[in-house]
Amino acid sequence: MSYKYFINALEIAKGIMDNTVFPGDTVIDCTVGNGNDTLYLARLVGLKGKVYGFDIQKKALTLTREKLMSEGLYDRVQLIHDGHENLFEYVDEEIKLGIFNLGYLPGGDHTIVTRSDTTILGIENCLKILSKNGIILIICYTGHVGGLEEKNELEKYFSIVNQKECNVLKFQFINQINNPPVLYGIEKL
Amino acid sequence: MSYKYFINALEIAKGIMDNTVFPGDTVIDCTVGNGNDTLYLARLVGLKGKVYGFDIQKKALTLTREKLMSEGLYDRVQLIHDGHENLFEYVDEEIKLGIFNLGYLPGGDHTIVTRSDTTILGIENCLKILSKNGIILIICYTGHVGGLEEKNELEKYFSIVNQKECNVLKFQFINQINNPPVLYGIEKL
């Protein structure tokens, strides 16, 4: 097996999901978007696992439901038309992983973007129900309007997370010119 | 299998070595130091592989030779009492991986440290003989005198490495207060 550490943030995130999520686990895709991560997680949790998927855009959920159904994976997924800051209204169990793929919906309205204040609320919610050694992944884009501000705000928040409670690891490609996404991984200790 | 992404830079480096170095490979430990990486690599390359180990301090090499002999791994290792900037005087073959564990020798004289100018020469040397998809790992400490300057100089150098030739990925724990080491990984494309 060879891990694709060095391709991009999305591949690193997949490698971490592969090594964290196992059949029967419960996980949350906090930003369903085009559904790729939801689909990936639905495979990993298996028949007895559960994926909660949040998005504020109906278009994202419709698209994702279709993808899941065509792959026969919709049975283990609950799609929720709401923001991740409200996740306690829907989720009341321990989770193994949460993922935030920030920014706008590819192919959608580029002015509808995630914002650091609600993202941080969502992350704090996930941390409260995350299992020991569970992981939260945040993929952060800086190429769109507001993206850099969101990243800076998040980084300010991450830098003061208590290191006795969590490790926060930043993965960044530092020689790429076109604003490659940055990945943050939070492990609960 | 569960990867220990989130413990520290050394564990991440080990995970990457596990997934990059296979029996029969040739690799270089550019900063032998206390010999831990040399030993780790000697196991991975197996009986038919080869590890070159450089250090400017005789004490480091003596200590490492003893460790290797007691583990029956010295047969595949060549220890060289010279700096990595001179590696072409000793190595004339393709390598799969090079590792730089910077700073001072633990338990040795803390004023004898690696310096960014020779470190960069060493990295450039490794890049010239690195195989496609081969990897160079650099573990960088900032807690000692001169450490932060070395890191800043290296980062300046990494940021202009041609992205068509290499990916440079930085791994950093951003919520730890005591200057945790930073890991850089360079993959040759």
PDB file of N, CA and C in Angstrom, chain B residues 43-126:
ATOM      1  N   ARG B  43      16.234  -1.514   8.892  1.00  0.00           N
ATOM      2  CA  ARG B  43      15.220  -2.580   8.916  1.00  0.00           C
ATOM      3  C   ARG B  43      14.402  -2.572   7.633  1.00  0.00           C
ATOM      4  N   LEU B  44      13.995  -1.370   7.189  1.00  0.00           N
ATOM      5  CA  LEU B  44      13.109  -1.277   6.021  1.00  0.00           C
ATOM      6  C   LEU B  44      13.796  -1.727   4.727  1.00  0.00           C
ATOM      7  N   VAL B  45      15.076  -1.405   4.535  1.00  0.00           N
ATOM      8  CA  VAL B  45      15.736  -1.760   3.260  1.00  0.00           C
ATOM      9  C   VAL B  45      16.099  -3.235   3.197  1.00  0.00           C
ATOM     10  N   GLY B  46      16.122  -3.904   4.346  1.00  0.00           N
ATOM     11  CA  GLY B  46      16.377  -5.350   4.354  1.00  0.00           C
ATOM     12  C   GLY B  46      17.805  -5.700   3.988  1.00  0.00           C
ATOM     13  N   LEU B  47      18.035  -7.000   3.853  1.00  0.00           N
ATOM     14  CA  LEU B  47      19.383  -7.546   3.622  1.00  0.00           C
ATOM     15  C   LEU B  47      20.015  -7.037   2.332  1.00  0.00           C
ATOM     16  N   LYS B  48      19.193  -6.838   1.306  1.00  0.00           N
ATOM     17  CA  LYS B  48      19.735  -6.458  -0.003  1.00  0.00           C
ATOM     18  C   LYS B  48      19.707  -4.954  -0.255  1.00  0.00           C
ATOM     19  N   GLY B  49      19.221  -4.197   0.717  1.00  0.00           N
ATOM     20  CA  GLY B  49      19.193  -2.747   0.562  1.00  0.00           C
ATOM     21  C   GLY B  49      20.444  -2.102   1.103  1.00  0.00           C
ATOM     22  N   LYS B  50      20.454  -0.762   1.084  1.00  0.00           N
ATOM     23  CA  LYS B  50      21.655  -0.043   1.521  1.00  0.00           C
ATOM     24  C   LYS B  50      21.256   1.276   2.182  1.00  0.00           C
ATOM     25  N   VAL B  51      21.864   1.548   3.330  1.00  0.00           N
ATOM     26  CA  VAL B  51      21.671   2.844   3.994  1.00  0.00           C
ATOM     27  C   VAL B  51      23.018   3.546   4.092  1.00  0.00           C
ATOM     28  N   TYR B  52      23.114   4.746   3.541  1.00  0.00           N
ATOM     29  CA  TYR B  52      24.278   5.591   3.779  1.00  0.00           C
ATOM     30  C   TYR B  52      23.940   6.518   4.943  1.00  0.00           C
ATOM     31  N   GLY B  53      24.860   6.652   5.880  1.00  0.00           N
ATOM     32  CA  GLY B  53      24.609   7.529   7.023  1.00  0.00           C
ATOM     33  C   GLY B  53      25.727   8.545   7.194  1.00  0.00           C
ATOM     34  N   PHE B  54      25.365   9.836   7.168  1.00  0.00           N
ATOM     35  CA  PHE B  54      26.360  10.913   7.304  1.00  0.00           C
ATOM     36  C   PHE B  54      26.261  11.591   8.664  1.00  0.00           C
ATOM     37  N   ASP B  55      27.405  11.913   9.240  1.00  0.00           N
ATOM     38  CA  ASP B  55      27.420  12.797  10.403  1.00  0.00           C
ATOM     39  C   ASP B  55      28.806  13.411  10.538  1.00  0.00           C
ATOM     40  N   ILE B  56      28.850  14.669  11.004  1.00  0.00           N
ATOM     41  CA  ILE B  56      30.149  15.326  11.174  1.00  0.00           C
ATOM     42  C   ILE B  56      30.742  15.035  12.555  1.00  0.00           C
ATOM     43  N   GLN B  57      29.953  14.357  13.415  1.00  0.00           N
ATOM     44  CA  GLN B  57      30.451  14.058  14.758  1.00  0.00           C
ATOM     45  C   GLN B  57      30.748  12.567  14.902  1.00  0.00           C
ATOM     46  N   LYS B  58      32.026  12.276  15.219  1.00  0.00           N
ATOM     47  CA  LYS B  58      32.467  10.891  15.374  1.00  0.00           C
ATOM     48  C   LYS B  58      31.631  10.177  16.442  1.00  0.00           C
ATOM     49  N   LYS B  59      31.330  10.911  17.508  1.00  0.00           N
ATOM     50  CA  LYS B  59      30.568  10.336  18.612  1.00  0.00           C
ATOM     51  C   LYS B  59      29.237   9.727  18.129  1.00  0.00           C
ATOM     52  N   ALA B  60      28.566  10.455  17.222  1.00  0.00           N
ATOM     53  CA  ALA B  60      27.284   9.985  16.684  1.00  0.00           C
ATOM     54  C   ALA B  60      27.471   8.676  15.929  1.00  0.00           C
ATOM     55  N   LEU B  61      28.539   8.612  15.126  1.00  0.00           N
ATOM     56  CA  LEU B  61      28.761   7.417  14.299  1.00  0.00           C
ATOM     57  C   LEU B  61      29.127   6.206  15.165  1.00  0.00           C
ATOM     58  N   THR B  62      29.932   6.436  16.183  1.00  0.00           N
ATOM     59  CA  THR B  62      30.347   5.335  17.078  1.00  0.00           C
ATOM     60  C   THR B  62      29.121   4.742  17.769  1.00  0.00           C
ATOM     61  N   LEU B  63      28.305   5.638  18.318  1.00  0.00           N
ATOM     62  CA  LEU B  63      27.082   5.237  19.001  1.00  0.00           C
ATOM     63  C   LEU B  63      26.156   4.445  18.075  1.00  0.00           C
ATOM     64  N   THR B  64      26.025   4.937  16.852  1.00  0.00           N
ATOM     65  CA  THR B  64      25.115   4.317  15.888  1.00  0.00           C
ATOM     66  C   THR B  64      25.640   2.959  15.428  1.00  0.00           C
ATOM     67  N   ARG B  65      26.986   2.880  15.219  1.00  0.00           N
ATOM     68  CA  ARG B  65      27.541   1.590  14.792  1.00  0.00           C
ATOM     69  C   ARG B  65      27.270   0.522  15.848  1.00  0.00           C
ATOM     70  N   GLU B  66      27.421   0.909  17.104  1.00  0.00           N
ATOM     71  CA  GLU B  66      27.158  -0.049  18.195  1.00  0.00           C
ATOM     72  C   GLU B  66      25.704  -0.525  18.186  1.00  0.00           C
ATOM     73  N   LYS B  67      24.796   0.451  18.041  1.00  0.00           N
ATOM     74  CA  LYS B  67      23.365   0.104  17.997  1.00  0.00           C
ATOM     75  C   LYS B  67      23.071  -0.869  16.852  1.00  0.00           C
ATOM     76  N   LEU B  68      23.613  -0.538  15.659  1.00  0.00           N
ATOM     77  CA  LEU B  68      23.353  -1.362  14.480  1.00  0.00           C
ATOM     78  C   LEU B  68      23.917  -2.767  14.673  1.00  0.00           C
ATOM     79  N   MET B  69      25.133  -2.858  15.232  1.00  0.00           N
ATOM     80  CA  MET B  69      25.754  -4.170  15.415  1.00  0.00           C
ATOM     81  C   MET B  69      24.970  -5.008  16.414  1.00  0.00           C
ATOM     82  N   SER B  70      24.496  -4.363  17.460  1.00  0.00           N
ATOM     83  CA  SER B  70      23.778  -5.147  18.470  1.00  0.00           C
ATOM     84  C   SER B  70      22.443  -5.659  17.921  1.00  0.00           C
ATOM     85  N   GLU B  71      21.956  -5.013  16.858  1.00  0.00           N
ATOM     86  CA  GLU B  71      20.698  -5.471  16.237  1.00  0.00           C
ATOM     87  C   GLU B  71      20.965  -6.318  14.990  1.00  0.00           C
ATOM     88  N   GLY B  72      22.246  -6.548  14.686  1.00  0.00           N
ATOM     89  CA  GLY B  72      22.590  -7.348  13.498  1.00  0.00           C
ATOM     90  C   GLY B  72      22.233  -6.658  12.192  1.00  0.00           C
ATOM     91  N   LEU B  73      22.298  -5.311  12.183  1.00  0.00           N
ATOM     92  CA  LEU B  73      21.875  -4.565  10.983  1.00  0.00           C
ATOM     93  C   LEU B  73      23.019  -3.783  10.335  1.00  0.00           C
ATOM     94  N   TYR B  74      24.231  -3.967  10.824  1.00  0.00           N
ATOM     95  CA  TYR B  74      25.332  -3.136  10.332  1.00  0.00           C
ATOM     96  C   TYR B  74      25.771  -3.520   8.916  1.00  0.00           C
ATOM     97  N   ASP B  75      25.449  -4.749   8.494  1.00  0.00           N
ATOM     98  CA  ASP B  75      25.900  -5.242   7.176  1.00  0.00           C
ATOM     99  C   ASP B  75      25.401  -4.379   5.997  1.00  0.00           C
ATOM    100  N   ARG B  76      24.265  -3.745   6.150  1.00  0.00           N
ATOM    101  CA  ARG B  76      23.652  -2.985   5.040  1.00  0.00           C
ATOM    102  C   ARG B  76      23.839  -1.472   5.173  1.00  0.00           C
ATOM    103  N   VAL B  77      24.664  -1.069   6.130  1.00  0.00           N
ATOM    104  CA  VAL B  77      24.816   0.369   6.415  1.00  0.00           C
ATOM    105  C   VAL B  77      26.264   0.805   6.198  1.00  0.00           C
ATOM    106  N   GLN B  78      26.440   1.968   5.555  1.00  0.00           N
ATOM    107  CA  GLN B  78      27.769   2.562   5.448  1.00  0.00           C
ATOM    108  C   GLN B  78      27.747   3.910   6.176  1.00  0.00           C
ATOM    109  N   LEU B  79      28.488   4.001   7.270  1.00  0.00           N
ATOM    110  CA  LEU B  79      28.532   5.243   8.049  1.00  0.00           C
ATOM    111  C   LEU B  79      29.710   6.091   7.573  1.00  0.00           C
ATOM    112  N   ILE B  80      29.445   7.366   7.358  1.00  0.00           N
ATOM    113  CA  ILE B  80      30.442   8.247   6.743  1.00  0.00           C
ATOM    114  C   ILE B  80      30.672   9.480   7.621  1.00  0.00           C
ATOM    115  N   HIS B  81      31.915   9.684   8.001  1.00  0.00           N
ATOM    116  CA  HIS B  81      32.260  10.812   8.864  1.00  0.00           C
ATOM    117  C   HIS B  81      32.513  12.069   8.019  1.00  0.00           C
ATOM    118  N   ASP B  82      31.422  12.656   7.554  1.00  0.00           N
ATOM    119  CA  ASP B  82      31.514  13.851   6.711  1.00  0.00           C
ATOM    120  C   ASP B  82      30.125  14.493   6.676  1.00  0.00           C
ATOM    121  N   GLY B  83      30.045  15.721   6.172  1.00  0.00           N
ATOM    122  CA  GLY B  83      28.761  16.399   6.078  1.00  0.00           C
ATOM    123  C   GLY B  83      28.007  15.980   4.815  1.00  0.00           C
ATOM    124  N   HIS B  84      26.662  16.064   4.889  1.00  0.00           N
ATOM    125  CA  HIS B  84      25.815  15.665   3.750  1.00  0.00           C
ATOM    126  C   HIS B  84      26.034  16.543   2.522  1.00  0.00           C
ATOM    127  N   GLU B  85      26.650  17.734   2.728  1.00  0.00           N
ATOM    128  CA  GLU B  85      26.909  18.590   1.559  1.00  0.00           C
ATOM    129  C   GLU B  85      27.958  17.954   0.624  1.00  0.00           C
ATOM    130  N   ASN B  86      28.702  16.961   1.163  1.00  0.00           N
ATOM    131  CA  ASN B  86      29.726  16.288   0.344  1.00  0.00           C
ATOM    132  C   ASN B  86      29.298  14.905  -0.116  1.00  0.00           C
ATOM    133  N   LEU B  87      27.986  14.668  -0.175  1.00  0.00           N
ATOM    134  CA  LEU B  87      27.560  13.269  -0.367  1.00  0.00           C
ATOM    135  C   LEU B  87      27.969  12.650  -1.695  1.00  0.00           C
ATOM    136  N   PHE B  88      28.206  13.504  -2.710  1.00  0.00           N
ATOM    137  CA  PHE B  88      28.587  12.924  -4.007  1.00  0.00           C
ATOM    138  C   PHE B  88      29.973  12.278  -3.984  1.00  0.00           C
ATOM    139  N   GLU B  89      30.766  12.565  -2.952  1.00  0.00           N
ATOM    140  CA  GLU B  89      32.065  11.890  -2.840  1.00  0.00           C
ATOM    141  C   GLU B  89      31.890  10.431  -2.430  1.00  0.00           C
ATOM    142  N   TYR B  90      30.683  10.080  -1.987  1.00  0.00           N
ATOM    143  CA  TYR B  90      30.472   8.731  -1.452  1.00  0.00           C
ATOM    144  C   TYR B  90      29.320   7.964  -2.115  1.00  0.00           C
ATOM    145  N   VAL B  91      28.327   8.710  -2.621  1.00  0.00           N
ATOM    146  CA  VAL B  91      27.129   8.039  -3.141  1.00  0.00           C
ATOM    147  C   VAL B  91      27.012   8.288  -4.635  1.00  0.00           C
ATOM    148  N   ASP B  92      26.862   7.212  -5.382  1.00  0.00           N
ATOM    149  CA  ASP B  92      26.775   7.336  -6.834  1.00  0.00           C
ATOM    150  C   ASP B  92      25.666   6.437  -7.364  1.00  0.00           C
ATOM    151  N   GLU B  93      24.505   6.469  -6.703  1.00  0.00           N
ATOM    152  CA  GLU B  93      23.396   5.641  -7.178  1.00  0.00           C
ATOM    153  C   GLU B  93      22.072   6.321  -6.828  1.00  0.00           C
ATOM    154  N   GLU B  94      21.005   5.844  -7.464  1.00  0.00           N
ATOM    155  CA  GLU B  94      19.689   6.437  -7.222  1.00  0.00           C
ATOM    156  C   GLU B  94      19.212   6.081  -5.808  1.00  0.00           C
ATOM    157  N   ILE B  95      18.573   7.043  -5.148  1.00  0.00           N
ATOM    158  CA  ILE B  95      18.046   6.766  -3.811  1.00  0.00           C
ATOM    159  C   ILE B  95      16.523   6.917  -3.785  1.00  0.00           C
ATOM    160  N   LYS B  96      15.901   6.242  -2.828  1.00  0.00           N
ATOM    161  CA  LYS B  96      14.443   6.254  -2.703  1.00  0.00           C
ATOM    162  C   LYS B  96      14.006   7.293  -1.675  1.00  0.00           C
ATOM    163  N   LEU B  97      14.902   7.557  -0.722  1.00  0.00           N
ATOM    164  CA  LEU B  97      14.546   8.472   0.361  1.00  0.00           C
ATOM    165  C   LEU B  97      15.798   9.052   1.018  1.00  0.00           C
ATOM    166  N   GLY B  98      15.675  10.305   1.431  1.00  0.00           N
ATOM    167  CA  GLY B  98      16.718  10.933   2.239  1.00  0.00           C
ATOM    168  C   GLY B  98      16.053  11.566   3.444  1.00  0.00           C
ATOM    169  N   ILE B  99      16.711  11.509   4.605  1.00  0.00           N
ATOM    170  CA  ILE B  99      16.107  12.137   5.795  1.00  0.00           C
ATOM    171  C   ILE B  99      17.123  13.040   6.491  1.00  0.00           C
ATOM    172  N   PHE B 100      16.628  14.222   6.875  1.00  0.00           N
ATOM    173  CA  PHE B 100      17.430  15.200   7.628  1.00  0.00           C
ATOM    174  C   PHE B 100      16.719  15.454   8.955  1.00  0.00           C
ATOM    175  N   ASN B 101      17.334  15.036  10.034  1.00  0.00           N
ATOM    176  CA  ASN B 101      16.787  15.303  11.362  1.00  0.00           C
ATOM    177  C   ASN B 101      17.707  16.364  11.946  1.00  0.00           C
ATOM    178  N   LEU B 102      17.286  17.620  11.872  1.00  0.00           N
ATOM    179  CA  LEU B 102      18.192  18.754  12.081  1.00  0.00           C
ATOM    180  C   LEU B 102      18.424  19.070  13.563  1.00  0.00           C
ATOM    181  N   GLY B 103      19.210  20.126  13.789  1.00  0.00           N
ATOM    182  CA  GLY B 103      19.490  20.555  15.160  1.00  0.00           C
ATOM    183  C   GLY B 103      20.795  19.987  15.685  1.00  0.00           C
ATOM    184  N   TYR B 104      20.829  19.706  16.988  1.00  0.00           N
ATOM    185  CA  TYR B 104      22.048  19.200  17.628  1.00  0.00           C
ATOM    186  C   TYR B 104      21.912  17.724  17.967  1.00  0.00           C
ATOM    187  N   LEU B 105      23.042  17.107  18.323  1.00  0.00           N
ATOM    188  CA  LEU B 105      23.043  15.705  18.739  1.00  0.00           C
ATOM    189  C   LEU B 105      22.498  15.617  20.162  1.00  0.00           C
ATOM    190  N   PRO B 106      21.372  14.892  20.367  1.00  0.00           N
ATOM    191  CA  PRO B 106      20.838  14.768  21.727  1.00  0.00           C
ATOM    192  C   PRO B 106      21.918  14.156  22.632  1.00  0.00           C
ATOM    193  N   GLY B 107      22.148  14.771  23.757  1.00  0.00           N
ATOM    194  CA  GLY B 107      23.180  14.281  24.670  1.00  0.00           C
ATOM    195  C   GLY B 107      24.586  14.717  24.285  1.00  0.00           C
ATOM    196  N   GLY B 108      24.715  15.454  23.180  1.00  0.00           N
ATOM    197  CA  GLY B 108      26.036  15.915  22.739  1.00  0.00           C
ATOM    198  C   GLY B 108      26.197  17.407  22.995  1.00  0.00           C
ATOM    199  N   ASP B 109      27.118  18.012  22.293  1.00  0.00           N
ATOM    200  CA  ASP B 109      27.400  19.444  22.424  1.00  0.00           C
ATOM    201  C   ASP B 109      26.308  20.239  21.685  1.00  0.00           C
ATOM    202  N   HIS B 110      25.504  20.984  22.443  1.00  0.00           N
ATOM    203  CA  HIS B 110      24.353  21.670  21.834  1.00  0.00           C
ATOM    204  C   HIS B 110      24.767  22.868  20.981  1.00  0.00           C
ATOM    205  N   THR B 111      26.061  23.214  20.985  1.00  0.00           N
ATOM    206  CA  THR B 111      26.466  24.321  20.112  1.00  0.00           C
ATOM    207  C   THR B 111      26.864  23.818  18.724  1.00  0.00           C
ATOM    208  N   ILE B 112      27.003  22.484  18.580  1.00  0.00           N
ATOM    209  CA  ILE B 112      27.269  21.922  17.244  1.00  0.00           C
ATOM    210  C   ILE B 112      25.920  21.605  16.607  1.00  0.00           C
ATOM    211  N   VAL B 113      25.491  22.467  15.689  1.00  0.00           N
ATOM    212  CA  VAL B 113      24.152  22.313  15.096  1.00  0.00           C
ATOM    213  C   VAL B 113      24.244  22.323  13.573  1.00  0.00           C
ATOM    214  N   THR B 114      23.172  21.824  12.936  1.00  0.00           N
ATOM    215  CA  THR B 114      23.111  21.923  11.479  1.00  0.00           C
ATOM    216  C   THR B 114      22.877  23.384  11.099  1.00  0.00           C
ATOM    217  N   ARG B 115      23.287  23.747   9.874  1.00  0.00           N
ATOM    218  CA  ARG B 115      23.111  25.128   9.409  1.00  0.00           C
ATOM    219  C   ARG B 115      22.412  25.126   8.067  1.00  0.00           C
ATOM    220  N   SER B 116      21.551  26.130   7.852  1.00  0.00           N
ATOM    221  CA  SER B 116      20.705  26.109   6.652  1.00  0.00           C
ATOM    222  C   SER B 116      21.507  26.038   5.362  1.00  0.00           C
ATOM    223  N   ASP B 117      22.696  26.684   5.290  1.00  0.00           N
ATOM    224  CA  ASP B 117      23.425  26.680   4.016  1.00  0.00           C
ATOM    225  C   ASP B 117      23.876  25.274   3.630  1.00  0.00           C
ATOM    226  N   THR B 118      24.465  24.537   4.593  1.00  0.00           N
ATOM    227  CA  THR B 118      24.891  23.169   4.263  1.00  0.00           C
ATOM    228  C   THR B 118      23.688  22.221   4.170  1.00  0.00           C
ATOM    229  N   THR B 119      22.652  22.478   4.965  1.00  0.00           N
ATOM    230  CA  THR B 119      21.444  21.645   4.868  1.00  0.00           C
ATOM    231  C   THR B 119      20.841  21.760   3.467  1.00  0.00           C
ATOM    232  N   ILE B 120      20.760  22.990   2.963  1.00  0.00           N
ATOM    233  CA  ILE B 120      20.177  23.183   1.625  1.00  0.00           C
ATOM    234  C   ILE B 120      21.046  22.513   0.556  1.00  0.00           C
ATOM    235  N   LEU B 121      22.361  22.618   0.689  1.00  0.00           N
ATOM    236  CA  LEU B 121      23.249  21.904  -0.246  1.00  0.00           C
ATOM    237  C   LEU B 121      22.983  20.400  -0.187  1.00  0.00           C
ATOM    238  N   GLY B 122      22.844  19.882   1.026  1.00  0.00           N
ATOM    239  CA  GLY B 122      22.575  18.455   1.199  1.00  0.00           C
ATOM    240  C   GLY B 122      21.255  18.056   0.549  1.00  0.00           C
ATOM    241  N   ILE B 123      20.218  18.888   0.736  1.00  0.00           N
ATOM    242  CA  ILE B 123      18.908  18.586   0.141  1.00  0.00           C
ATOM    243  C   ILE B 123      19.015  18.612  -1.385  1.00  0.00           C
ATOM    244  N   GLU B 124      19.710  19.610  -1.913  1.00  0.00           N
ATOM    245  CA  GLU B 124      19.862  19.692  -3.374  1.00  0.00           C
ATOM    246  C   GLU B 124      20.617  18.480  -3.914  1.00  0.00           C
ATOM    247  N   ASN B 125      21.617  18.033  -3.185  1.00  0.00           N
ATOM    248  CA  ASN B 125      22.339  16.817  -3.584  1.00  0.00           C
ATOM    249  C   ASN B 125      21.402  15.612  -3.625  1.00  0.00           C
ATOM    250  N   CYS B 126      20.617  15.454  -2.575  1.00  0.00           N
ATOM    251  CA  CYS B 126      19.673  14.324  -2.526  1.00  0.00           C
ATOM    252  C   CYS B 126      18.679  14.386  -3.677  1.00  0.00           C
TER     253      CYS B 126
END
